[in-house]
Short mmCIF file of C-alpha atoms in Angstrom, two decimals:
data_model
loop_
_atom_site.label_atom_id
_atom_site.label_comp_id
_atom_site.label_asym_id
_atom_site.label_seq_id
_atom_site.Cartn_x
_atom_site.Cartn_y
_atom_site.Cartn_z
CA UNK A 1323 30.07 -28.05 -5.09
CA UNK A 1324 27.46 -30.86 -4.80
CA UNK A 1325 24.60 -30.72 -2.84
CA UNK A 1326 24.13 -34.37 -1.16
CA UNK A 1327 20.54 -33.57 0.45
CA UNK A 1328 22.27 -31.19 3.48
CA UNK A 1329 20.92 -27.75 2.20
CA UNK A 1330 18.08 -27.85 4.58
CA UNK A 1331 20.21 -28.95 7.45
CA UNK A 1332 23.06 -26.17 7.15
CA UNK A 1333 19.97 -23.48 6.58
CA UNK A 1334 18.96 -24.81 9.64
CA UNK A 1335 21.75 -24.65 11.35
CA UNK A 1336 22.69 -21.14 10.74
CA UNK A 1337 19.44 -20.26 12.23
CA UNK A 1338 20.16 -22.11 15.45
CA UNK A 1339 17.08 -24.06 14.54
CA UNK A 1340 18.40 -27.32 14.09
CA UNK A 1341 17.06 -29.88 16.73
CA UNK A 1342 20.95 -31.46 18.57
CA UNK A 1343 20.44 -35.37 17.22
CA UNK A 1344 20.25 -33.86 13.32
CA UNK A 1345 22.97 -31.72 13.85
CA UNK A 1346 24.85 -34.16 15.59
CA UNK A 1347 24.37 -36.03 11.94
CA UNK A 1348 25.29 -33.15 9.82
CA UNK A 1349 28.65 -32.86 11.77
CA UNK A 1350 29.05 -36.47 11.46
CA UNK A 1351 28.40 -36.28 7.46
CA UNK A 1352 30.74 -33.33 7.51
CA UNK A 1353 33.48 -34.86 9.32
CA UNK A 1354 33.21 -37.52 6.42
CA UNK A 1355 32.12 -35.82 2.99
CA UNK A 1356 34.82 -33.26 1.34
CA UNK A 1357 32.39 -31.62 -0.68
CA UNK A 1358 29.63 -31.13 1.76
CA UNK A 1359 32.66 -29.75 4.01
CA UNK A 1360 33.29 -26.97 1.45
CA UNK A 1361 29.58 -26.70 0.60
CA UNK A 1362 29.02 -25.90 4.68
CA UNK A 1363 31.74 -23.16 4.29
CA UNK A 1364 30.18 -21.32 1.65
CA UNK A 1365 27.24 -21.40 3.70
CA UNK A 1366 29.00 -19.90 6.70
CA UNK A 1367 30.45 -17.72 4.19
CA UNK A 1368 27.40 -16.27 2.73
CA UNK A 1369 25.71 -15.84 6.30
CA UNK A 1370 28.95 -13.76 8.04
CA UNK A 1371 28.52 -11.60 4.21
CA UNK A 1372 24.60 -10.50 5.29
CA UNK A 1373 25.09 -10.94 9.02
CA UNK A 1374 27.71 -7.90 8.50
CA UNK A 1375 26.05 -5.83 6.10
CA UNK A 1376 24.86 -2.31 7.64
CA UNK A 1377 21.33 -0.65 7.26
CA UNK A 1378 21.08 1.58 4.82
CA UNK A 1379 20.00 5.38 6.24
CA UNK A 1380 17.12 7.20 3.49
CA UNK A 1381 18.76 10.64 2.67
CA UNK A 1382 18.37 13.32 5.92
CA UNK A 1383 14.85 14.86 6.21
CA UNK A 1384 12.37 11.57 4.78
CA UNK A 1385 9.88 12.34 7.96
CA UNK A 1386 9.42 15.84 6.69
CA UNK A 1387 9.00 14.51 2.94
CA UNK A 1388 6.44 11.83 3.67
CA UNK A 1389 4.60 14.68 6.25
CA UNK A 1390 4.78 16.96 2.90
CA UNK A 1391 3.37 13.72 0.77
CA UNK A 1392 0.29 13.23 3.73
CA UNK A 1393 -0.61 16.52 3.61
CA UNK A 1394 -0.60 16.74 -0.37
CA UNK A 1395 -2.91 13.54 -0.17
CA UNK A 1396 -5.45 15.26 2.33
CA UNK A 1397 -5.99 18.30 0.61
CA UNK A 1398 -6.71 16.01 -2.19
CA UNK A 1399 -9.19 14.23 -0.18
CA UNK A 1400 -10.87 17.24 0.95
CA UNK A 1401 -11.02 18.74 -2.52
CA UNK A 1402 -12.54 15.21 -3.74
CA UNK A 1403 -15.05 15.25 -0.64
CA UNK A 1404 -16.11 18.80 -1.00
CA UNK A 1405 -16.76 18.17 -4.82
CA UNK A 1406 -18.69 14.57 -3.41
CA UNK A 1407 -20.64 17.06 -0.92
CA UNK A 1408 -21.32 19.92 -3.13
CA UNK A 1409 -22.37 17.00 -6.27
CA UNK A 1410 -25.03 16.01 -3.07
CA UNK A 1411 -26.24 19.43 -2.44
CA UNK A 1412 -26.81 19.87 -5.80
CA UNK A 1413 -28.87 16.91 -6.88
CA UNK A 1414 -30.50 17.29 -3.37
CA UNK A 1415 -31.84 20.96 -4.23
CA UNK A 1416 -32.36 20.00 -7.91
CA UNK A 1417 -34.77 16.93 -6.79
CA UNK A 1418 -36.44 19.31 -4.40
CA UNK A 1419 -37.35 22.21 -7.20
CA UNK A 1420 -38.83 19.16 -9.38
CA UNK A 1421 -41.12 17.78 -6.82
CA UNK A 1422 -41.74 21.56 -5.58
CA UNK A 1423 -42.36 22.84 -8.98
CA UNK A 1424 -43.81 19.77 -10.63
CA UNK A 1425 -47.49 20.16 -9.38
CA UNK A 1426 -48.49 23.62 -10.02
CA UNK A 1427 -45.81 23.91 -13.56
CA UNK A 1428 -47.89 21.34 -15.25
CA UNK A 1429 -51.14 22.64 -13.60
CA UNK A 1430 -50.20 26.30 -15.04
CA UNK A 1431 -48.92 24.90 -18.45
CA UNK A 1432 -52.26 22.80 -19.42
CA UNK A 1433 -54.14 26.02 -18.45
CA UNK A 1434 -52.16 28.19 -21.25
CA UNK A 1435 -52.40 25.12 -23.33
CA UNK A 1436 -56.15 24.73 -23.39
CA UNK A 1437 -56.73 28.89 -23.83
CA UNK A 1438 -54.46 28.87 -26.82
CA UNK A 1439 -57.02 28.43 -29.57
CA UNK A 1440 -59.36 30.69 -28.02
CA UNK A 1441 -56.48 33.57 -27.50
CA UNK A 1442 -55.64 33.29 -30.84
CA UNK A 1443 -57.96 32.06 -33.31
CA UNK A 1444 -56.64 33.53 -36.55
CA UNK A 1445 -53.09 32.89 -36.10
CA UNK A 1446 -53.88 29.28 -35.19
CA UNK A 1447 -53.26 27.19 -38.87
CA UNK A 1448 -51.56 24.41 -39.92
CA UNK A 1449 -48.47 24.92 -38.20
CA UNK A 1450 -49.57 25.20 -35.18
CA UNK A 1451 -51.31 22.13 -35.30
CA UNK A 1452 -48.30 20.02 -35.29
CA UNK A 1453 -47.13 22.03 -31.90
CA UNK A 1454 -50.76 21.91 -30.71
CA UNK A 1455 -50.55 18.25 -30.71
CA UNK A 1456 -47.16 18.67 -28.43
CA UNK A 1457 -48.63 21.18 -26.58
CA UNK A 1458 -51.70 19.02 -25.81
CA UNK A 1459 -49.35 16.15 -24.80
CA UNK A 1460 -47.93 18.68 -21.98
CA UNK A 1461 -51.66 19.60 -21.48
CA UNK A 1462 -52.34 16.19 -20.60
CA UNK A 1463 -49.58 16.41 -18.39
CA UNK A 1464 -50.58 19.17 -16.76
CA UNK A 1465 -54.34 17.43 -16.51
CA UNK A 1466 -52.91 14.98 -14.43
CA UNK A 1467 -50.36 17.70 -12.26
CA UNK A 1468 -54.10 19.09 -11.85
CA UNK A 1469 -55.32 15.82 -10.51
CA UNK A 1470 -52.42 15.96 -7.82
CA UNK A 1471 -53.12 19.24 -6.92
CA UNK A 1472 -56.57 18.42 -6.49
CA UNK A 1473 -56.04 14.71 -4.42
CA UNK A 1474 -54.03 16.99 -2.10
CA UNK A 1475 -56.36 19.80 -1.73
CA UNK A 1476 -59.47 17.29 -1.46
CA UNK A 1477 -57.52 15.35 1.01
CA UNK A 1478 -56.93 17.74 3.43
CA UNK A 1479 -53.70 17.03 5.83
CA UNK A 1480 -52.93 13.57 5.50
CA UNK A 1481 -51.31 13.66 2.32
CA UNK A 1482 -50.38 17.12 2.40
CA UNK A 1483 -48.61 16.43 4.92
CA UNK A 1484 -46.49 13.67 4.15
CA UNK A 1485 -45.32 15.51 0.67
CA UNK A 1486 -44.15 18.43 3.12
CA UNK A 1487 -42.53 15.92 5.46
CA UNK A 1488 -40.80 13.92 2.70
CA UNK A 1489 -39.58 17.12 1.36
CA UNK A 1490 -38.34 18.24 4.89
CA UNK A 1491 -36.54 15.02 5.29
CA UNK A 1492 -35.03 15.44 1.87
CA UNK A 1493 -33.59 18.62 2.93
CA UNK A 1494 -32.56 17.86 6.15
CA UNK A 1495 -30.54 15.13 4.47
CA UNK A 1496 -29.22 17.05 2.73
CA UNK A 1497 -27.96 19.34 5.40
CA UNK A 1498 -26.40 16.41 7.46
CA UNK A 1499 -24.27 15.38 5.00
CA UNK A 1500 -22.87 18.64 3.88
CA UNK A 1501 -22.25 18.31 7.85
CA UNK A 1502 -20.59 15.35 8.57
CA UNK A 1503 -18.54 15.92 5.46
CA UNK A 1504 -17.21 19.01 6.86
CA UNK A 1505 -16.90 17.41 10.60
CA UNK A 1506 -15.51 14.35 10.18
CA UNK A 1507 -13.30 14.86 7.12
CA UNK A 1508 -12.47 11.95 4.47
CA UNK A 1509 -14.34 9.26 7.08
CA UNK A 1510 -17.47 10.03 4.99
CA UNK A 1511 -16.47 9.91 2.13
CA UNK A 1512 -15.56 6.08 2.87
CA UNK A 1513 -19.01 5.57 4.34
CA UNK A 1514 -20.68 7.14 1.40
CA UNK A 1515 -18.87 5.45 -1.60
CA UNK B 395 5.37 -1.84 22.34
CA UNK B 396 6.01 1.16 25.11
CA UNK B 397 3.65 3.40 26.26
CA UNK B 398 5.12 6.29 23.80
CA UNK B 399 4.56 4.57 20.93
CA UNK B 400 1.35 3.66 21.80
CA UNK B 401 0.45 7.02 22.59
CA UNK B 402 1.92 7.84 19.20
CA UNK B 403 0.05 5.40 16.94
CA UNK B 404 -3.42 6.25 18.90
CA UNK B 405 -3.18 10.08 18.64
CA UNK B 406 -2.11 9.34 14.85
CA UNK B 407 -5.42 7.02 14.72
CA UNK B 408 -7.19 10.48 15.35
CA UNK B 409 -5.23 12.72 12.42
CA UNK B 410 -2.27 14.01 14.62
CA UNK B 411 0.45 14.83 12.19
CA UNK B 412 3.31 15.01 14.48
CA UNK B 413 2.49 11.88 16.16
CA UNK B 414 2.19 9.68 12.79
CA UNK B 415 5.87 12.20 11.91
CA UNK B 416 7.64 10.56 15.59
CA UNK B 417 6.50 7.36 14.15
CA UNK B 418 7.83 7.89 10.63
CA UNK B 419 10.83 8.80 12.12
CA UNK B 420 11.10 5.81 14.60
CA UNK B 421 10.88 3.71 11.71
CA UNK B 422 12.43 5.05 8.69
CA UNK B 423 15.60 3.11 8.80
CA UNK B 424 13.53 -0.33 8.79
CA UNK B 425 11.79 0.74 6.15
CA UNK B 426 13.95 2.30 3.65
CA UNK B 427 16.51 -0.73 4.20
CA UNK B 428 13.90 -2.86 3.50
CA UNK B 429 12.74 -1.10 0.51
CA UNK B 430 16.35 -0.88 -0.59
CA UNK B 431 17.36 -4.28 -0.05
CA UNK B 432 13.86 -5.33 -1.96
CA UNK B 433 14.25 -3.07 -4.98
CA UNK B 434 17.93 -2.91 -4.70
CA UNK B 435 17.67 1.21 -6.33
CA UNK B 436 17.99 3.93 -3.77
CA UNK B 437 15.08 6.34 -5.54
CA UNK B 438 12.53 3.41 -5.61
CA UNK B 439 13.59 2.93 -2.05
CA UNK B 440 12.27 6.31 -1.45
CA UNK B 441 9.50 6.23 -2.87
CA UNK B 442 8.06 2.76 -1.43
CA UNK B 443 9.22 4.28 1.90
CA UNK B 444 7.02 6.89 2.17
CA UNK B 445 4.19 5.19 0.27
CA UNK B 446 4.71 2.35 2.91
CA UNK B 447 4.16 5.18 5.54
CA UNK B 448 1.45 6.84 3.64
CA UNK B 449 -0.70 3.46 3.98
CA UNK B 450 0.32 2.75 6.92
CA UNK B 451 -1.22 6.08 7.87
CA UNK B 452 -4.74 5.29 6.10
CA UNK B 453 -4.80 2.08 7.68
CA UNK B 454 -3.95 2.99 11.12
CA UNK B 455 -7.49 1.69 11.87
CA UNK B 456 -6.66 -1.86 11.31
CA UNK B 457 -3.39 -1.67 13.35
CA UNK B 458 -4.19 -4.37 16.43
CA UNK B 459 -1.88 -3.10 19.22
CA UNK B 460 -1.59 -6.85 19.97
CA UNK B 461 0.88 -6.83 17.19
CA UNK B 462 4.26 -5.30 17.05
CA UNK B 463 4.18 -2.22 15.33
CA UNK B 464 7.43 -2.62 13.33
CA UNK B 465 6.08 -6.15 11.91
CA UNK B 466 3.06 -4.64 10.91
CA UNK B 467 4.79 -1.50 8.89
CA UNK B 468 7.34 -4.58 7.46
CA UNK B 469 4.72 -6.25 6.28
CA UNK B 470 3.21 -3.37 4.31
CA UNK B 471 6.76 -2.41 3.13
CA UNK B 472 7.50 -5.73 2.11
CA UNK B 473 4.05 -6.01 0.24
CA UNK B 474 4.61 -3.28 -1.24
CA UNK B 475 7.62 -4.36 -2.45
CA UNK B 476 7.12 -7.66 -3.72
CA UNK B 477 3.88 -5.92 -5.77
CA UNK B 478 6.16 -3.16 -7.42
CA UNK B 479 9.05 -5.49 -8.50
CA UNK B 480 5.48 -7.86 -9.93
CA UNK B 481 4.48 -4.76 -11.76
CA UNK B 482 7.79 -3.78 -13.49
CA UNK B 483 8.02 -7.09 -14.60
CA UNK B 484 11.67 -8.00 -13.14
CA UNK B 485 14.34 -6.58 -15.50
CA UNK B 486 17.40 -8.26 -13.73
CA UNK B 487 19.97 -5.34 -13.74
CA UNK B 488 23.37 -6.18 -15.09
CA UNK B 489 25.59 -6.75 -11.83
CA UNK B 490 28.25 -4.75 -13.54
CA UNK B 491 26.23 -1.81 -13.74
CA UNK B 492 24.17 -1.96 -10.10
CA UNK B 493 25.90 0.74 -7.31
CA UNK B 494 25.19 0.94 -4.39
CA UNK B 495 24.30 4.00 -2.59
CA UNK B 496 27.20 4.44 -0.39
CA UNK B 497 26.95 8.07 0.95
CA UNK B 498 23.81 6.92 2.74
CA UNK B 499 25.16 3.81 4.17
CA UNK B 500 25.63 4.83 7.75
CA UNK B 501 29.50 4.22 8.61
CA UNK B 502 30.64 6.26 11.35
CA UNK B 503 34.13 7.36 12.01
CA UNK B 504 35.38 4.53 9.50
CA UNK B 505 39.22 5.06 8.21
CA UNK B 506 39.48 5.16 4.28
CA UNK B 507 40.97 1.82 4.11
CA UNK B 508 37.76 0.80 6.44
CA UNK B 509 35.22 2.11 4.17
CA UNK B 510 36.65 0.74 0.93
CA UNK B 511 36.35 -2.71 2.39
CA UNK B 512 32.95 -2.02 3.93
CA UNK B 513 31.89 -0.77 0.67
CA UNK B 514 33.37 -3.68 -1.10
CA UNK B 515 31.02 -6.01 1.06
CA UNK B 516 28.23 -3.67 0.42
CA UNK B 517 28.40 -4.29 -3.41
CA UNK B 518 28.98 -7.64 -2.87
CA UNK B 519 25.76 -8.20 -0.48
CA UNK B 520 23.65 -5.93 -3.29
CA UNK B 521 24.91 -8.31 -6.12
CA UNK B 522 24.11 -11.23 -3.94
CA UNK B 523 20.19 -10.04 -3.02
CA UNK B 524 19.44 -8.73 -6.61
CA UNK B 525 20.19 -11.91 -8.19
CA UNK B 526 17.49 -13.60 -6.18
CA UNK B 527 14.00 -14.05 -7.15
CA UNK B 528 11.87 -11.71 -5.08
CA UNK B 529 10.13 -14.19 -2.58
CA UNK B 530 13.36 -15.77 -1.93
CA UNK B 531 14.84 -12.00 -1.28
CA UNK B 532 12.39 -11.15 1.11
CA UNK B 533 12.80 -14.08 3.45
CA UNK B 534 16.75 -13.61 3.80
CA UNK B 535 16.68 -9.25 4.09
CA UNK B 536 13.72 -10.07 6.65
CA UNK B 537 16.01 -12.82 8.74
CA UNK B 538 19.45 -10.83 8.51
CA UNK B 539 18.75 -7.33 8.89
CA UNK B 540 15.67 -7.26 11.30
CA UNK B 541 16.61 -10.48 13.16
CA UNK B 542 13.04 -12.20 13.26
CA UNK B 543 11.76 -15.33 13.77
CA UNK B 544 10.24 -17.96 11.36
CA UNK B 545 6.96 -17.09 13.06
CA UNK B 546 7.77 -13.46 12.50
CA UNK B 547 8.67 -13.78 8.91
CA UNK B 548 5.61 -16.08 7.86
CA UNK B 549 3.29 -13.27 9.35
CA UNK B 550 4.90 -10.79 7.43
CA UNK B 551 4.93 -12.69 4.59
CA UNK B 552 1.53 -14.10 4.95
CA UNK B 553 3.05 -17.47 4.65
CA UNK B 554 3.96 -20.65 6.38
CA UNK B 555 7.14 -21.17 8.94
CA UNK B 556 7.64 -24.76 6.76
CA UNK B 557 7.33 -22.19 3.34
CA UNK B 558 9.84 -19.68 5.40
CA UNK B 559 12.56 -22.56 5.60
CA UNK B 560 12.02 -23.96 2.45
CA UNK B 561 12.50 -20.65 1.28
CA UNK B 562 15.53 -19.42 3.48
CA UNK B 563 17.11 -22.74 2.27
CA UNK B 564 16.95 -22.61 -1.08
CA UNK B 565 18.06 -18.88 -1.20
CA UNK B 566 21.48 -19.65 0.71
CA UNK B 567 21.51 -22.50 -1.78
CA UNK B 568 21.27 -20.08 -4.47
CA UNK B 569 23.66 -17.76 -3.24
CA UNK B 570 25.88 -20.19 -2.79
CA UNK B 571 25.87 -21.32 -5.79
CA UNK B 572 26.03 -18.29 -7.25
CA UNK B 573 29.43 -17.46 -5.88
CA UNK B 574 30.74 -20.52 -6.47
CA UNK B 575 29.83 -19.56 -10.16
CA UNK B 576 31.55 -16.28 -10.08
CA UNK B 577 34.53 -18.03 -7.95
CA UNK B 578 34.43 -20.23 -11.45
CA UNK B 579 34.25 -17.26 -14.16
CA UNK B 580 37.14 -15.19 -12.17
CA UNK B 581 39.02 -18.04 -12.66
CA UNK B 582 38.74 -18.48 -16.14
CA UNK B 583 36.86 -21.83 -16.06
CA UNK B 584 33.23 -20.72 -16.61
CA UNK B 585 32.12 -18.30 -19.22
#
């Protein structure tokens, strides 16, 4: 079968979508061409083939396999936001201990430090020069964890206050998203990654 | 869309199982024929079916009641169609070997003579879709079997009406030639 430029046409036409003066010409052509005559057949043929094919039905009980499926996928999202949540907590607590026990850990380190060689005099040689000189690195450290200590005691409230209010906030932080994860279910976890 | 349905899809917005289940089951014919007719295998039917639901769930959010709601789950069916056939790389089935899954075709109260012929046109209408390329398919399952527009079908397909027709065209083309070809072979004049 030859295709003399009436493909588009004949689509067309099957779809009711072909404006009267072209179809008008198609018939026309068709009256006078054999082959587009058999051509337009095959078309008619083809459409009454799909026009008359049924739906096809997914085996009995698909609503209750896809619930089955949604739930499986929730509890996974729960699991995954719970893990999320308790990752938070956590660092959360962990950042809190280290600025909680930064300060006074290096303050009370430097002070053992710097009584070593006076605590034990004879013991102290050779090799515990080499771990002196780590030690007094820590010392150092703790030098400076003293200067903290001592800006904040010097400064009275001010400063004092703000550490306790930036830990406060980190806490309560803390608490609001172990919250909302638990409220508002996989939502945050969206909002969070 | 009625009142129901709305109801439905905005209670579902909120988690409610059992509305999002009334809509699964409101729509699981449209989907799973679509999936069928797409992937042309009943178990990969099944499972883009109730993936297709499954997103449509998570994306409930994005649903504009505007739209109808069985275009909009289409349109996820059929993208998620057209991406899975992409992914497995098209391995054109041997038409000898492709069946069609006729205890689920729905043929009510059909005499045996009936049903052979029905399921002889079944076969044939499978042969005919899986030999197409997969954007042609989609065009021709989306015009026959849920009756839409040119409009309808270029928002499903994220496409143009002129791409639609082009598209539509040149599949019956195809198909037509196609039988012709097998018209030619059965007769002994093609090999």
């Amino acid at each position: 079968m030859t295709d003399h430029g009436y493909d588009e046409p004949m689509s067309l036409a099957l779809d009711g979508q072909l404006p009267p003066q072209e179809r008008a010409a198609l018939d026309l052509h068709l009256a006078a061409c054999a082959d587009c005559r058999k051509r337009w057949e095959a078309f008619q043929s083809i459409d009454l083939a799909l026009s008359s094919a049924q739906a096809v039905m997914p085996a009995p009980g698909f609503a209750a396999r896809v619930a089955a499926r949604l739930a499986q996928q929730q509890q996974a999202q729960q699991a995954a936001q719970y893990r999320l949540a308790a990752w938070l907590g956590a660092l959360t607590a962990a950042l809190t201990a280290a600025a909680i026990g930064l300060v006074p850990g290096f303050l009370a380190i430097g002070q053992w430090v710097s009584a070593l060689p006076s605590r034990f005099p004879s013991i102290v040689g050779n090799t515990l020069t080499v771990i002196g000189h780590w030690l007094l690195a820590l010392w150092a450290l703790g030098e400076a964890g003293e200067s903290v200590a001592g800006l904040l005691a010097s400064s009275g409230g001010p400063i004092l206050a703000a550490y306790t209010i930036v830990l406060i906030a980190i806490l309560a932080g803390w608490v609001w998203v172990m919250r909302s994860v638990y409220r508002r279910g996989n939502r945050i976890v969206i909002s969070i990654l | 869309m009625d009142n129901n349905e709305l109801a439905d899809i905005t209670a579902a917005r909120r988690g409610d199982a059992a509305a999002f289940s009334r809509l699964v089951e409101a729509y699981e014919r449209p989907v799973y024929n679509l999936a069928y007719r797409m992937l042309g295998d009943a178990h990969e039917a099944e499972e883009a079916a109730q993936e297709t639901f499954l997103r449509a769930f998570t994306q409930l959010a994005t649903f504009q009641p505007s739209r109808k709601f069985s275009s909009w789950i289409l349109s996820i069916a059929s993208h998620y169609c057209i991406d899975r056939i992409r992914r497995r790389r098209i391995t054109w089935l041997s038409i000898e070997n492709e069946q069609a899954p006729e205890e689920m075709l729905e043929a009510p109260s059909l005499g045996p003579e009936d049903t052979m012929i029905q399921d002889e046109q079944e076969t044939a209408v499978h042969k005919m879709l899986t030999a197409l390329p997969p954007d042609y398919r989609l065009p021709i399952v989306l015009r026959y079997w849920y009756d839409l527009s040119y409009d309808e079908i270029a928002e499903a397909t994220q496409s143009t009406v002129s791409a639609v027709k082009s598209r539509l065209f040149r599949a019956r083309a195809m198909l037509v030639d196609q039988a012709a070809r097998f018209q030619m072979v059965a007769a002994g004049e093609l090999k």
